[in-house]
Amino acid sequence: MVRPLWAGLRMYRMYRGGKAAPITLRPSCSIITGWDRAASSEVRQRQATFRMPEINTEHLDEKQVQLLSEMCILIDENDHKTGADTKKNCHLNSNIDKGLLHRAFSVFIFNSEEKLLLQQRSDAKITFPGCFTNTCCSHPLHTDGELEEKDAIGVRRAAQRRLKAELGIPMEQVTPDEMTYLTRIHYKAQSDGVWGEHEIDYILFMQKNVDLNPDPNEIKSHCYVSKKELKEMLEKAKRQELKITPWFSLIAETFLFKWWDNLHNLKQFVDCDHIHRM
């Protein structure tokens, strides 16, 4: 009877000052001491695998460095939650190379003329500074509201939060129920020798005219583009005349224009069960 009773017990992690400390759920009896030791050993092994290396951030933008303490959602390759870790730890190539993977989203907002809102990431950004990309790209945080998975509501809430933070779009103009969750993209890319991305990226579409008041610490410039104009930008990127983020380039080269052609009939492309490995 003991084994079924405690088979569901799991290790949980809480974070203090960006460092992980294991917490073990302990029963009132001592008959699972062996299990307890084994679980504690497993946690220690995981901590040793993904260790926060000493990285000098003195040369980086102060506001962007502060954001590195945010807690991202750790996942496995099937997008199942496995824990949480700092944005800093999630974006270090040394950890990405060991398999550390987190949840993210990419928002695409189109106006009434069916033009796509792009942003150019500020030079202050730690990853991919100065690159053009889709409307908004960021991460849901390890909070109750953004952990909720049904209909990707947590991710859509996170998108609403970041659209306000980056582009200054009033939250009432970008409510979660107005966003269409299309599918997920799994990709990995290095920004430089230290920083990179390894994400399962939720793709969110929305067509609406919105008010903009971008934060210059987040966004260097922004523009609405037609399909023709975006294709010209992609060609310029191939000639290294401008820079585009790797995730936006992958999405543009595979799915974007097909979805763009069907803005008023996106339901046929909704694929929430599949993760595209790219």
XYZ file of C-alpha atoms in Angstrom:
278
model
C 0.000 0.000 0.000
C 2.926 2.364 0.588
C 4.147 2.455 -2.990
C 0.847 3.553 -4.616
C 0.274 6.013 -1.788
C 3.503 7.903 -2.462
C 3.951 7.178 -6.167
C 2.469 10.564 -7.011
C 4.849 12.575 -4.867
C 7.163 14.811 -6.893
C 10.004 17.196 -6.259
C 9.186 20.856 -6.441
C 11.603 23.715 -6.801
C 11.394 27.221 -5.459
C 13.746 30.021 -6.264
C 15.440 32.475 -3.934
C 17.448 35.277 -5.458
C 17.646 33.417 -8.810
C 19.135 30.218 -7.256
C 17.240 26.963 -6.985
C 16.638 25.260 -3.639
C 15.006 21.822 -3.558
C 11.951 21.298 -1.402
C 10.879 17.730 -0.661
C 7.341 16.798 0.282
C 7.865 14.611 3.371
C 5.216 12.298 4.863
C 4.816 11.930 8.619
C 6.264 8.395 8.585
C 9.815 7.317 7.789
C 9.095 4.422 5.455
C 9.985 6.350 2.266
C 13.438 7.410 3.398
C 15.026 5.542 0.484
C 12.779 7.326 -2.023
C 13.588 10.638 -0.363
C 17.330 10.100 -0.726
C 16.994 9.053 -4.359
C 14.843 12.084 -5.218
C 17.229 14.454 -3.480
C 20.115 12.924 -5.430
C 18.214 13.483 -8.694
C 17.648 17.138 -7.859
C 21.331 17.643 -7.051
C 22.268 16.095 -10.389
C 19.908 18.435 -12.253
C 21.285 21.452 -10.414
C 24.809 20.429 -11.350
C 23.782 20.064 -14.992
C 22.240 23.538 -15.277
C 24.473 25.683 -13.128
C 24.467 29.478 -13.288
C 27.932 30.375 -14.580
C 29.517 33.657 -13.636
C 28.714 36.094 -16.444
C 29.868 39.703 -16.436
C 26.831 41.907 -17.131
C 28.434 45.259 -16.305
C 28.627 46.194 -19.991
C 24.925 45.428 -20.577
C 21.929 47.748 -20.283
C 20.835 48.055 -16.640
C 17.111 47.728 -17.328
C 17.604 44.663 -19.524
C 19.845 43.068 -16.891
C 17.088 43.529 -14.293
C 14.731 41.554 -16.539
C 17.144 38.597 -16.462
C 15.824 37.728 -12.999
C 12.338 36.950 -14.348
C 11.350 33.301 -13.966
C 10.682 31.473 -17.233
C 8.762 28.204 -17.577
C 11.015 25.204 -18.140
C 9.621 22.465 -20.396
C 10.644 19.225 -22.043
C 10.593 18.686 -25.808
C 6.882 17.857 -25.673
C 6.107 21.174 -23.923
C 5.389 19.570 -20.553
C 6.304 21.801 -17.611
C 9.385 20.649 -15.695
C 10.073 23.638 -13.439
C 11.282 27.230 -13.614
C 14.531 29.109 -14.012
C 15.723 32.661 -14.519
C 15.622 34.330 -17.901
C 19.392 34.659 -17.560
C 19.963 30.951 -17.066
C 17.560 30.033 -19.881
C 19.414 32.202 -22.398
C 23.008 31.154 -21.713
C 24.401 29.013 -24.532
C 26.272 26.919 -21.964
C 22.901 25.745 -20.580
C 21.142 25.592 -23.946
C 23.850 23.217 -25.178
C 22.909 20.909 -22.292
C 19.257 20.921 -23.350
C 17.676 23.664 -21.226
C 14.399 24.581 -22.946
C 11.709 27.139 -22.080
C 8.283 28.304 -23.263
C 7.870 31.426 -25.412
C 5.454 33.168 -27.771
C 5.489 35.232 -30.957
C 2.654 37.673 -31.696
C 1.728 38.844 -35.202
C -0.612 41.856 -35.326
C -2.121 42.982 -38.643
C -3.993 46.237 -39.180
C -7.206 46.755 -41.149
C -5.137 47.060 -44.360
C -3.711 43.589 -43.664
C -0.228 44.980 -43.074
C 1.946 43.303 -40.452
C 3.355 45.298 -37.545
C 7.097 44.713 -37.194
C 9.503 45.939 -34.564
C 13.234 46.450 -34.628
C 14.718 45.301 -31.337
C 16.612 48.001 -29.472
C 20.386 48.001 -29.311
C 19.986 47.539 -25.531
C 18.545 44.031 -25.937
C 20.849 41.265 -24.731
C 19.846 38.794 -27.447
C 19.587 39.757 -31.111
C 19.921 43.547 -30.653
C 18.991 45.675 -33.647
C 17.211 42.818 -35.427
C 13.835 43.208 -37.128
C 11.206 40.757 -35.980
C 7.475 40.150 -35.670
C 5.224 42.355 -33.540
C 6.245 40.970 -30.142
C 8.328 38.016 -28.935
C 8.757 37.097 -25.285
C 8.065 34.499 -22.580
C 5.224 33.607 -20.253
C 6.428 33.766 -16.669
C 6.244 31.140 -13.920
C 3.195 32.774 -12.291
C -0.251 31.356 -11.639
C -1.939 33.339 -14.389
C 0.651 32.605 -17.074
C 1.149 28.937 -16.165
C -2.478 28.122 -16.984
C -2.463 25.900 -20.070
C -6.090 25.410 -21.154
C -6.511 26.997 -24.603
C -3.039 28.548 -24.097
C -4.685 31.209 -21.929
C -1.538 31.712 -19.826
C 0.560 32.363 -22.926
C -2.044 34.758 -24.321
C -2.107 36.677 -21.022
C 1.667 36.950 -21.210
C 1.393 38.291 -24.758
C -1.061 40.952 -23.600
C 1.358 41.973 -20.837
C 4.359 42.254 -23.160
C 2.455 44.104 -25.903
C 1.791 46.758 -23.286
C 5.368 46.740 -21.954
C 7.137 46.857 -25.313
C 4.787 48.651 -27.678
C 2.633 50.558 -25.198
C -0.556 49.017 -26.603
C -3.386 49.467 -24.066
C -4.249 46.080 -22.594
C -7.934 46.505 -23.365
C -7.027 46.661 -27.081
C -5.276 43.276 -27.067
C -7.361 40.979 -24.915
C -6.423 37.275 -24.864
C -9.710 36.204 -26.449
C -8.873 38.283 -29.539
C -5.683 36.314 -30.189
C -5.753 33.186 -32.346
C -3.366 30.498 -31.149
C -2.208 28.721 -34.317
C 0.581 26.291 -33.467
C 3.996 25.850 -31.792
C 7.536 26.096 -33.160
C 10.577 24.455 -31.533
C 13.846 26.126 -32.527
C 17.326 26.902 -31.223
C 19.624 29.793 -32.209
C 22.737 31.531 -30.908
C 22.832 35.316 -30.640
C 26.548 35.462 -29.831
C 29.111 33.374 -28.000
C 27.342 33.781 -24.639
C 23.612 34.264 -25.257
C 21.013 32.425 -27.323
C 17.485 31.042 -27.543
C 16.032 27.554 -27.165
C 12.260 27.740 -27.124
C 8.946 26.180 -27.922
C 7.283 29.228 -29.401
C 3.487 29.699 -29.397
C 2.308 31.526 -32.542
C -0.454 34.084 -31.905
C -2.277 36.022 -34.647
C -4.492 39.069 -34.335
C -5.980 41.606 -36.748
C -6.833 44.960 -35.222
C -5.858 48.613 -35.373
C -4.028 49.430 -32.146
C -2.512 52.483 -30.473
C 1.273 52.427 -30.148
C 3.637 54.070 -27.669
C 6.836 51.968 -27.862
C 9.396 51.790 -25.071
C 12.739 52.872 -26.630
C 14.597 50.539 -24.267
C 12.782 47.653 -25.966
C 12.181 48.880 -29.508
C 14.467 50.853 -31.810
C 11.858 51.332 -34.551
C 8.589 49.870 -35.802
C 6.665 49.772 -39.064
C 3.732 48.175 -40.864
C 4.693 46.189 -43.959
C 2.880 44.579 -46.846
C 3.724 41.070 -48.057
C 5.806 42.546 -50.872
C 7.713 44.806 -48.475
C 8.442 41.933 -46.101
C 9.732 39.762 -48.943
C 12.066 42.607 -49.897
C 13.283 42.793 -46.304
C 13.946 39.050 -46.281
C 16.010 39.414 -49.451
C 17.982 42.273 -47.895
C 18.639 40.092 -44.861
C 20.089 37.381 -47.111
C 22.423 40.039 -48.544
C 23.259 41.081 -44.949
C 21.874 44.569 -45.550
C 19.719 44.266 -42.417
C 19.278 41.747 -39.595
C 16.203 39.618 -38.867
C 15.721 37.388 -35.817
C 16.167 33.672 -36.582
C 12.705 32.663 -35.338
C 10.991 35.297 -37.485
C 13.042 34.250 -40.501
C 12.107 30.577 -39.965
C 8.406 31.364 -39.601
C 8.419 33.709 -42.610
C 10.119 31.129 -44.813
C 7.717 28.327 -43.885
C 4.235 29.336 -42.725
C 3.742 33.084 -42.535
C 2.609 33.992 -46.052
C 0.136 31.081 -46.207
C -1.398 32.244 -42.943
C -1.287 35.874 -44.080
C -3.259 34.990 -47.217
C -6.006 33.547 -45.004
C -6.334 36.102 -42.198
C -10.127 35.778 -42.300
C -10.089 31.987 -42.345
C -7.364 30.971 -39.901
C -9.313 28.144 -38.281
C -8.200 25.751 -41.016
C -4.579 26.243 -39.906
C -5.078 25.861 -36.164
C -2.828 22.979 -35.085
C -2.474 23.034 -31.316
C -1.463 19.383 -30.986
C 1.647 19.478 -33.175
C 5.050 21.011 -32.425
C 7.025 21.953 -35.536
C 10.723 21.158 -35.078
C 12.758 23.728 -36.973
